[in-house]
mmCIF file of C-alpha atoms in Angstrom:
data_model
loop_
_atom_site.group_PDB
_atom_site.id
_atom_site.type_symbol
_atom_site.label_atom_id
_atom_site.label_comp_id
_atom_site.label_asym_id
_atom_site.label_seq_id
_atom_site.Cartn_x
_atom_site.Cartn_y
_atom_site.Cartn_z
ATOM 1 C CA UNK N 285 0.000 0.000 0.000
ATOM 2 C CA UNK N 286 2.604 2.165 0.727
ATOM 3 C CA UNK N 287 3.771 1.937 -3.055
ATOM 4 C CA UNK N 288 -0.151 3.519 -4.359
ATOM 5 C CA UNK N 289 0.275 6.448 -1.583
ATOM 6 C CA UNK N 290 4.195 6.884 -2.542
ATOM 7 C CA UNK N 291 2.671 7.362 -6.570
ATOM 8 C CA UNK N 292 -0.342 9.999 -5.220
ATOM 9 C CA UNK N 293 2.227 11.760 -3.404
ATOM 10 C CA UNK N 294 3.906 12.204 -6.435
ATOM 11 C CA UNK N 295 1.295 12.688 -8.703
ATOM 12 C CA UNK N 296 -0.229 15.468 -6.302
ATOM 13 C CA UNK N 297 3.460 16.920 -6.413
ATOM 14 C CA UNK N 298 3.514 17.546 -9.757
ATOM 15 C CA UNK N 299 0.150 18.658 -10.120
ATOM 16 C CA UNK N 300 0.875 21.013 -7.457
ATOM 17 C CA UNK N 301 4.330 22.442 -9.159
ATOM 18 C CA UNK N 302 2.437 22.743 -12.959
ATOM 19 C CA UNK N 303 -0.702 24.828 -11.584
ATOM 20 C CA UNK N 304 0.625 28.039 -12.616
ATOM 21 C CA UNK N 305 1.893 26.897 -16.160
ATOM 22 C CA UNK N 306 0.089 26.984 -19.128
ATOM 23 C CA UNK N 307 -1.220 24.506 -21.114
ATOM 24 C CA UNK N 308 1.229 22.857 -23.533
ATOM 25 C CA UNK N 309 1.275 22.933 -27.169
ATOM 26 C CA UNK N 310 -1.942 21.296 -29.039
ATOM 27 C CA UNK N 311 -0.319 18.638 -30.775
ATOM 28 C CA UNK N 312 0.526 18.788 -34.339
ATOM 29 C CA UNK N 313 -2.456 18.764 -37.146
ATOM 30 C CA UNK N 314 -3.224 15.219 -39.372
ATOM 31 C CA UNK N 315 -1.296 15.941 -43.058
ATOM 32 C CA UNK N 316 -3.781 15.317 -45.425
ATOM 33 C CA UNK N 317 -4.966 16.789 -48.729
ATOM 34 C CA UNK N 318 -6.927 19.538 -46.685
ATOM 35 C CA UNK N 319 -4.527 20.560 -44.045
ATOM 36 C CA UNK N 320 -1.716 20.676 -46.868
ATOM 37 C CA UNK N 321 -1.494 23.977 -47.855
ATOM 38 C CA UNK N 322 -1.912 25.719 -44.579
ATOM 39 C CA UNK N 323 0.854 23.927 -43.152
ATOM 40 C CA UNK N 324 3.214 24.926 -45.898
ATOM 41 C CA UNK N 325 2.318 28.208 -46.112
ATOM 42 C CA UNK N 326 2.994 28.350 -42.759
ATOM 43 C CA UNK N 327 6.333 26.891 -42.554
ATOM 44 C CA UNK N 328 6.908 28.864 -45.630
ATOM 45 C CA UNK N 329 6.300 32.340 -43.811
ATOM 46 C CA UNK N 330 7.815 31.381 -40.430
ATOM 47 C CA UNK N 331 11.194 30.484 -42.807
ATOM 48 C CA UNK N 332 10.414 34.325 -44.088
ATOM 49 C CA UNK N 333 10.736 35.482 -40.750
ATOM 50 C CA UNK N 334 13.570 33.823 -39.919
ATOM 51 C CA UNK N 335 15.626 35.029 -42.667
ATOM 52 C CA UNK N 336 16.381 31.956 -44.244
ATOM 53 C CA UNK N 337 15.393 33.281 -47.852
ATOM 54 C CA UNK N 338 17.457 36.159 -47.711
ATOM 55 C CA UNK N 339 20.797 35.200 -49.224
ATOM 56 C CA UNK N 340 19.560 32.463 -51.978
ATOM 57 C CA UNK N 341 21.762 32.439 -55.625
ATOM 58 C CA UNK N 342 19.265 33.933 -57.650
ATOM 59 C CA UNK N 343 17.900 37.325 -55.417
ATOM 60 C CA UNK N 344 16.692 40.132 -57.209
ATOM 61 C CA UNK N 345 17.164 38.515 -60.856
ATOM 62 C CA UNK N 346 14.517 37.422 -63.417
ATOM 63 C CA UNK N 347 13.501 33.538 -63.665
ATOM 64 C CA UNK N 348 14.736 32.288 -66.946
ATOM 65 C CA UNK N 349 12.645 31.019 -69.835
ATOM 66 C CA UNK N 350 9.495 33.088 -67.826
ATOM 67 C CA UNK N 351 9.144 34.942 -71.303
ATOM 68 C CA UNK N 352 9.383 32.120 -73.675
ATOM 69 C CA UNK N 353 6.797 29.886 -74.882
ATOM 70 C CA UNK N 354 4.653 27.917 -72.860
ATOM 71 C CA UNK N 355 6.740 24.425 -73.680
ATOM 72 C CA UNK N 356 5.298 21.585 -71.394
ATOM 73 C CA UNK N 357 8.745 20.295 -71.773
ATOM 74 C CA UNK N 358 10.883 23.058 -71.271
ATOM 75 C CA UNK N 359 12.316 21.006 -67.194
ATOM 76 C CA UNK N 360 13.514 18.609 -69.685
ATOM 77 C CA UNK N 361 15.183 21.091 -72.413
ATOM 78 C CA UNK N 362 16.514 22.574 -69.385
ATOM 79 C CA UNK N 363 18.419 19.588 -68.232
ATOM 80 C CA UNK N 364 19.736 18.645 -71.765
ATOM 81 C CA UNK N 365 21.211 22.077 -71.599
ATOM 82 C CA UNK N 366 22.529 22.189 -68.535
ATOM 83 C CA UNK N 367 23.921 18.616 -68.440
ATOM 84 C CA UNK N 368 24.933 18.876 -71.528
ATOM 85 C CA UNK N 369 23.531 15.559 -72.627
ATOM 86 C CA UNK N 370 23.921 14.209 -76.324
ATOM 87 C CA UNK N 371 22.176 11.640 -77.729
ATOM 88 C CA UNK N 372 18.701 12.370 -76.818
ATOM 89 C CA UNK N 373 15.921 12.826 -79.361
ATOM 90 C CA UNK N 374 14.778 11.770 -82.560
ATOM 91 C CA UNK N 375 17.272 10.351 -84.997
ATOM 92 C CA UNK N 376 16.365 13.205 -87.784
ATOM 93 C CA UNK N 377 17.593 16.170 -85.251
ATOM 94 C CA UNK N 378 20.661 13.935 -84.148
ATOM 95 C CA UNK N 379 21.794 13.728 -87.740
ATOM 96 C CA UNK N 380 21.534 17.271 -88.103
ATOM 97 C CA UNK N 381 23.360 18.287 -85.517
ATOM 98 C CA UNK N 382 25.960 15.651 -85.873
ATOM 99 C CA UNK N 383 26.019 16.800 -89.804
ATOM 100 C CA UNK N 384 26.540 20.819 -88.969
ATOM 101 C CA UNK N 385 29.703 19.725 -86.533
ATOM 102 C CA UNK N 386 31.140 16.973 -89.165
ATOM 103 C CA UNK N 387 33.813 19.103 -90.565
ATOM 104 C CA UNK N 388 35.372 19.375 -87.110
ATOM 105 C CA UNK N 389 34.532 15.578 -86.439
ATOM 106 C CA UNK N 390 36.632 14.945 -89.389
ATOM 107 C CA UNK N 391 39.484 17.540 -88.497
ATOM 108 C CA UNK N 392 40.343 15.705 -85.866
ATOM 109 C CA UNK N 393 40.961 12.120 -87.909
ATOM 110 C CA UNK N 394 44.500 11.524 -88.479
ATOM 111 C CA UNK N 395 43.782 8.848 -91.445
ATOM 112 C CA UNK N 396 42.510 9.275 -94.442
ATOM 113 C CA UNK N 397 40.619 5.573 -93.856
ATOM 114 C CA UNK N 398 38.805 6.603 -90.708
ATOM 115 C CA UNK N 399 37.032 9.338 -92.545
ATOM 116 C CA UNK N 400 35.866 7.052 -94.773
ATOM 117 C CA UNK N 401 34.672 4.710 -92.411
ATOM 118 C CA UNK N 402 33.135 7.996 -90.340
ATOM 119 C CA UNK N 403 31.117 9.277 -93.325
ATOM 120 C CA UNK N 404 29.889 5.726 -94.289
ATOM 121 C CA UNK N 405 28.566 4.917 -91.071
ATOM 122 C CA UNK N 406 26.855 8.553 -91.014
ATOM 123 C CA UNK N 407 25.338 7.578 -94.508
ATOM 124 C CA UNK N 408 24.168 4.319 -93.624
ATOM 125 C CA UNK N 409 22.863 5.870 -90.278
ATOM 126 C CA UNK N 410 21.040 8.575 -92.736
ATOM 127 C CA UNK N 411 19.173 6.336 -95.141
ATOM 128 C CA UNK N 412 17.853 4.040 -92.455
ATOM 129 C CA UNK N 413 16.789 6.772 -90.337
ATOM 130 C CA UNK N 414 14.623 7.646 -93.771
ATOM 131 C CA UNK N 415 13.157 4.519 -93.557
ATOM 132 C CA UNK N 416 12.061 4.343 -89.800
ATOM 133 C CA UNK N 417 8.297 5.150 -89.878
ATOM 134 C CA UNK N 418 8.047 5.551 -86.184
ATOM 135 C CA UNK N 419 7.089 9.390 -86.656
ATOM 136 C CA UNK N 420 9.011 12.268 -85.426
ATOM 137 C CA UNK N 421 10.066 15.311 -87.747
ATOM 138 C CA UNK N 422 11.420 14.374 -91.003
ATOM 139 C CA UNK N 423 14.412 13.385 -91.909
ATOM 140 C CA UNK N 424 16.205 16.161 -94.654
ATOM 141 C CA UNK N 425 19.859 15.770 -93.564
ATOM 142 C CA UNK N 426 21.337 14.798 -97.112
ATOM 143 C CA UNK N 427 24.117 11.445 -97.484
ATOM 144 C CA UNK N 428 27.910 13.033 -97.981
ATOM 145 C CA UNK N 429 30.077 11.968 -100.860
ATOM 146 C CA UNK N 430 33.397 10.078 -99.430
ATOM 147 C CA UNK N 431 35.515 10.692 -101.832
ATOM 148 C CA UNK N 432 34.644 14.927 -101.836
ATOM 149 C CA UNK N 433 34.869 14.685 -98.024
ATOM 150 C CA UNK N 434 38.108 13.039 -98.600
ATOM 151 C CA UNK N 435 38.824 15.551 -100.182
ATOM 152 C CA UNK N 436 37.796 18.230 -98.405
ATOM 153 C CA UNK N 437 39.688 16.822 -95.248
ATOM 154 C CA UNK N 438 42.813 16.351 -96.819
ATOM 155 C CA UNK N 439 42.534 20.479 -98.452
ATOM 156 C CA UNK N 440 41.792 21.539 -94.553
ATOM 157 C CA UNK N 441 45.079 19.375 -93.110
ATOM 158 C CA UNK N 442 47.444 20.440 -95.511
ATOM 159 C CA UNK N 443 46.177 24.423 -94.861
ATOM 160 C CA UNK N 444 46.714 23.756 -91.513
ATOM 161 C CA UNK N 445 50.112 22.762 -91.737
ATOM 162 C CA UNK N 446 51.173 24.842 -94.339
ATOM 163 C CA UNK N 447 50.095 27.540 -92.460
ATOM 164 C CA UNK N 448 52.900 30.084 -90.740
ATOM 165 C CA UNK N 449 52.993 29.573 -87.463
ATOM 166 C CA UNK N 450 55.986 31.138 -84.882
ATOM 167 C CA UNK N 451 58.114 28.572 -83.304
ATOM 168 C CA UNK N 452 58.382 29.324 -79.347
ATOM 169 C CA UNK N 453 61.853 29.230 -79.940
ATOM 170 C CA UNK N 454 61.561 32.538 -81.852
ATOM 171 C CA UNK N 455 59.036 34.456 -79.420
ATOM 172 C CA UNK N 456 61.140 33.633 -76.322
ATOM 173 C CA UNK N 457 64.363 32.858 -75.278
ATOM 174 C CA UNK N 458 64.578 28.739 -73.621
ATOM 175 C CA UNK N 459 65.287 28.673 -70.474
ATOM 176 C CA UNK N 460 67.406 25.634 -69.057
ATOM 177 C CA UNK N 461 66.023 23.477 -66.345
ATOM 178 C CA UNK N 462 68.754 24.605 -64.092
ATOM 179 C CA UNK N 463 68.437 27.718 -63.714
ATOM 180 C CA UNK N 464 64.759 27.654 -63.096
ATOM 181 C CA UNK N 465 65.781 25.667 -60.280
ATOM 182 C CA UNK N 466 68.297 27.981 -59.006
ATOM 183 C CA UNK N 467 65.652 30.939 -59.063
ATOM 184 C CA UNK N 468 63.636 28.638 -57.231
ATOM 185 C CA UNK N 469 66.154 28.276 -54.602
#
C-alpha cells in the first residue's frame, strides 16, 4: 500500500508544481490533402521570418525562360542544356546536328581511312533513319560523298600545316632546367 500512496504523493506533487503553467502545445495537425497547404504556407512564412530566404543564388534577378513559350517540356530542355547531354531525341535532329559539326569531327581524324569509315557509317545511319516510320520530324539531312569529303579533309590538313605559325623558340628565349631551379632556390 505504501507503493499507491508513494505514486499519489507524487502525482499530487507535480500537479501542485504545474498549476501556474500553461497549457502545452496542441499537438501537431493530421497531413492530409486539406490541411496541406496551410501547413506549408505556414512553414513557408515562419522560414520568411527567420531570414532563411534572404541570401539564396538567384535574389533580385529574373527567372529564366518566364518569357518564352509555354513548352510543357521546357524542365527537360533545361536539363539537356545544362547537363549537356547528347544523344537524346529523334534520330532526324541527331543527324543534323551531328552533320553541322562533321567538318570538325573529321578535323580531328589523323587517317585518311577513318574518314571514310566515319562518313559511311553517317550515310548508312542517314538512309535508315529515312526509312524508320516511327514518326518524329522528317528526316532532310542529305548522305555526304566520301571521296569529296576526302577531299575536303585532306585540303583543310594540308592548310593547316602549311600555315605560318611562330616557333616558341623565336618568341622567347629557352630557359634551361637549371636555372629555373636555381631561381627557385
Amino acid at each position: 500500500m505504501t507503493g499507491t500512496r508513494d505514486a499519489e504523493d507524487r502525482y499530487r506533487a507535480a500537479v501542485e508544481r504545474n498549476r501556474g503553467r500553461t497549457e502545452p502545445a496542441p499537438s501537431p495537425a493530421v497531413l492530409n490533402a486539406e490541411t496541406m497547404p496551410a501547413i506549408v504556407e505556414t512553414a513557408i512564412q515562419v522560414a520568411i521570418r527567420r531570414g532563411e530566404f534572404d541570401d539564396l543564388p538567384g535574389a533580385g534577378k529574373p527567372l529564366e525562360g518566364l518569357a518564352a513559350s509555354s513548352d510543357p517540356d521546357w524542365w527537360i530542355r533545361r536539363k539537356i542544356e545544362r547537363e549537356g547531354l547528347t544523344g537524346l531525341g529523334p534520330p532526324a535532329l541527331l543527324l543534323r546536328v551531328e552533320d553541322r559539326g562533321m567538318e570538325e569531327t573529321l578535323d580531328a581524324l589523323g587517317r585518311e581511312e577513318d574518314v571514310r569509315a566515319l562518313i559511311e557509317d553517317f550515310n548508312r545511319r542517314v538512309v535508315e533513319a529515312r526509312r524508320q516510320l516511327q514518326g518524329g520530324p522528317p528526316v532532310v539531312t542529305r548522305t555526304r560523298d566520301a571521296d569529296a569529303e576526302v577531299a575536303a579533309w585532306r585540303q583543310r590538313r594540308e592548310a593547316r600545316h602549311e600555315a605560318p605559325t611562330a616557333e616558341p623558340d623565336e618568341q622567347r628565349p629557352r630557359r634551361r632546367w637549371f636555372s629555373a631551379r636555381r631561381a627557385r632556390d
